[in-house]
């Protein structure tokens, strides 16, 4: 005991506090999946992973490109001439061809309606590192950022943990489809300021995680005028930009400020290839700021999370292949649209609705009719039932700080078609079962009554990232290779 | 209220130092054997470029590792998706085995105690976040790697208090220097959280003696503080004495699983030993599971690319390759270092006797017009602008004695090195011709010992573009 207490003083508060956010009770779903992962033949009753926002639909296209372009690797016979120069390249500016390729890709994803300057492209350790870096540049410990809720759970860690910042949620409601209203922004801002919380800016994801919607032009213009008025920053996390699969189209904040009178020093973009391309393992995060001081500062800070030059080189080659990129973006959209439709129509058939969405790797499902009580507790109960009985790991709205109970984020792009069918079947069965009014036995009421005691583990990730190699597709050879 | 953070507008990143002049000048006028033979030769870059042929030939024999394949099957998808902050198990296993091999297998490491980070830069910063609060202090022996000013101080807000080491005893750490540093920190109301040493040393190129390691263990035990041993040059030890890791000493003293065991942490990287700084492969090794857990979560901010993890797991698991690489690399480093030493000798310049690293710690005190850092700066500028060699002045490494310079030898061809030595010799010869004033000054030189940390506006010589060590 003495040694433990001493230990607590020996390490930093940061090392021993909870602000990394991983001790939240909501990783129960991850644990359940980990212990019992679904496999179509080997474990057909296992838990299906629907809490992981990954884009696994287009790897066949990438694989083909890799095979056809051996010189993109510095390790193949065709590319090994470049090995030395790339292996020693640690310049925090990043390879010129990499920055140019990323800038071009971002332009393409933005519908070619904006241009991005490669000299403003700054690397970050994934969007995770990029978001943290932006916070380090814009605010001091104790300052706060407004974040429209519901929002990506790991913002709690990325924006707050090591930076010492606070998050002030801006409440959005289903009554207007979770739109961000000027009134809500003003209210949150005033409330913070009057409590002596120094608000430094607004940060949001567009397209939204978990909603899967894009911001409309009016809302974006309103955001820009809001931050200009207050003299605070606007950070747009656009990592899902290329996952838009139907109209309305994605509009980058870069496009909006083109036609607005605005202090550009306040505008910053975070980008990544983890969602649009499906490359979370490659850790490609990007900070793009219109503020020169921020570009310079973020670039120096990127020393703490540079992209491996081997990866920069590969992606520079891949993303400058315009034909490949065009084809990829088209196919990806198509496949996402199809998958989204299969799911949403499938659950509609059993009377479950979702928020109308046109982007992202997930949909925002409305399970409010199934709640025993319209409370957070009611949502928790329903969620536990979904995990333990329906055996689906979906993410409850409260983990996204949604103020209305009953919403769930369901990911659809991280599984094969076979698994999709099984998942749909299970949802349908569960919903229909819950609707049986005259249940002679306890079965249909079971999930209402059962007090589920899932134990808490304190070693799980609280965000999209898998904890163990088993989180990958059960077919993964990496799974088998685990030492 | 400022628009940006204090961190964004201060200069704790250390890159506003006037010493990046050397880098600027190099970039404006880089030496090239054919295209620019009169350009500046880069000798301020601690890179290992001597053994790429070995890496290249391994690649040629192992196409699967390069092409995202295992047993001929593509695993691109799995790698592209793999973002588990515990790291690729095969890679961590290969890495700990490699570290053990470098230490003559006298110690072994447990992959579960290792945390992968984006380079040693991220490893050191992360350890600060885990071990110290803003405003706490860490003791570092001088001279030290200029980048520490950024890695430890900038975002974590930790203060560095120097442990003064001098040429009197070959810059070794003494008990009294440790104690004095600790007292100085106390005087400034700084809470000391630990000691950070680089072993082998940058910029000295020497390995720490067992005596020094014992001293450190005694010191951190008495003060109940941490010890970070940055061992990123451990694979560059090319001659005796052999490298002794802090872990080995702890083991020999039967201190495994005691309190002090939990307070010792190692930083490693493949940037120097394998010459792969671009790949951003760093690691924290700690015996304390709480530190491992916290650092693992923090590594989310700078993970190692899965593409790179996979390639290197294949490479480092090839024991035949690692054995050959370590051995050949040592031989080449030794040969190149001795060529530098004899080249300097011909110019009448001596250096600290060294057995590791990618550089020599060169003594140019006799060339100073006065025993001051102003004179060192003067000499350095002449070497950069006139002699056209970019070398690193001791002041930028927080050395307390003027006149020492770090000169790298592993980042250029043999011919270039020869040319650099010729230029230096001509320069020194020309200085000797004006020897009268030179002799007077030499006689009048006082051995003054500078007491405290310099509060001049420039703190670190750091390339604004490259994370060189």
Short mmCIF file of N, CA, C and O in Angstrom, two decimals, chain A residues 18 356 421 452:
data_model
loop_
_atom_site.label_atom_id
_atom_site.label_comp_id
_atom_site.label_asym_id
_atom_site.label_seq_id
_atom_site.Cartn_x
_atom_site.Cartn_y
_atom_site.Cartn_z
N UNK A 18 -7.49 9.73 -15.23
CA UNK A 18 -8.39 9.04 -16.15
C UNK A 18 -8.67 9.81 -17.42
O UNK A 18 -9.58 9.46 -18.17
N UNK A 356 -31.10 10.46 -41.36
CA UNK A 356 -30.78 10.46 -42.79
C UNK A 356 -29.34 10.92 -42.94
O UNK A 356 -28.96 12.00 -42.48
N UNK A 421 -25.28 -9.74 -43.56
CA UNK A 421 -26.55 -10.47 -43.53
C UNK A 421 -26.86 -10.98 -42.14
O UNK A 421 -27.98 -10.85 -41.64
N UNK A 452 -27.66 -7.06 -16.11
CA UNK A 452 -26.48 -7.61 -16.73
C UNK A 452 -25.23 -7.09 -16.06
O UNK A 452 -25.00 -5.90 -15.98
#
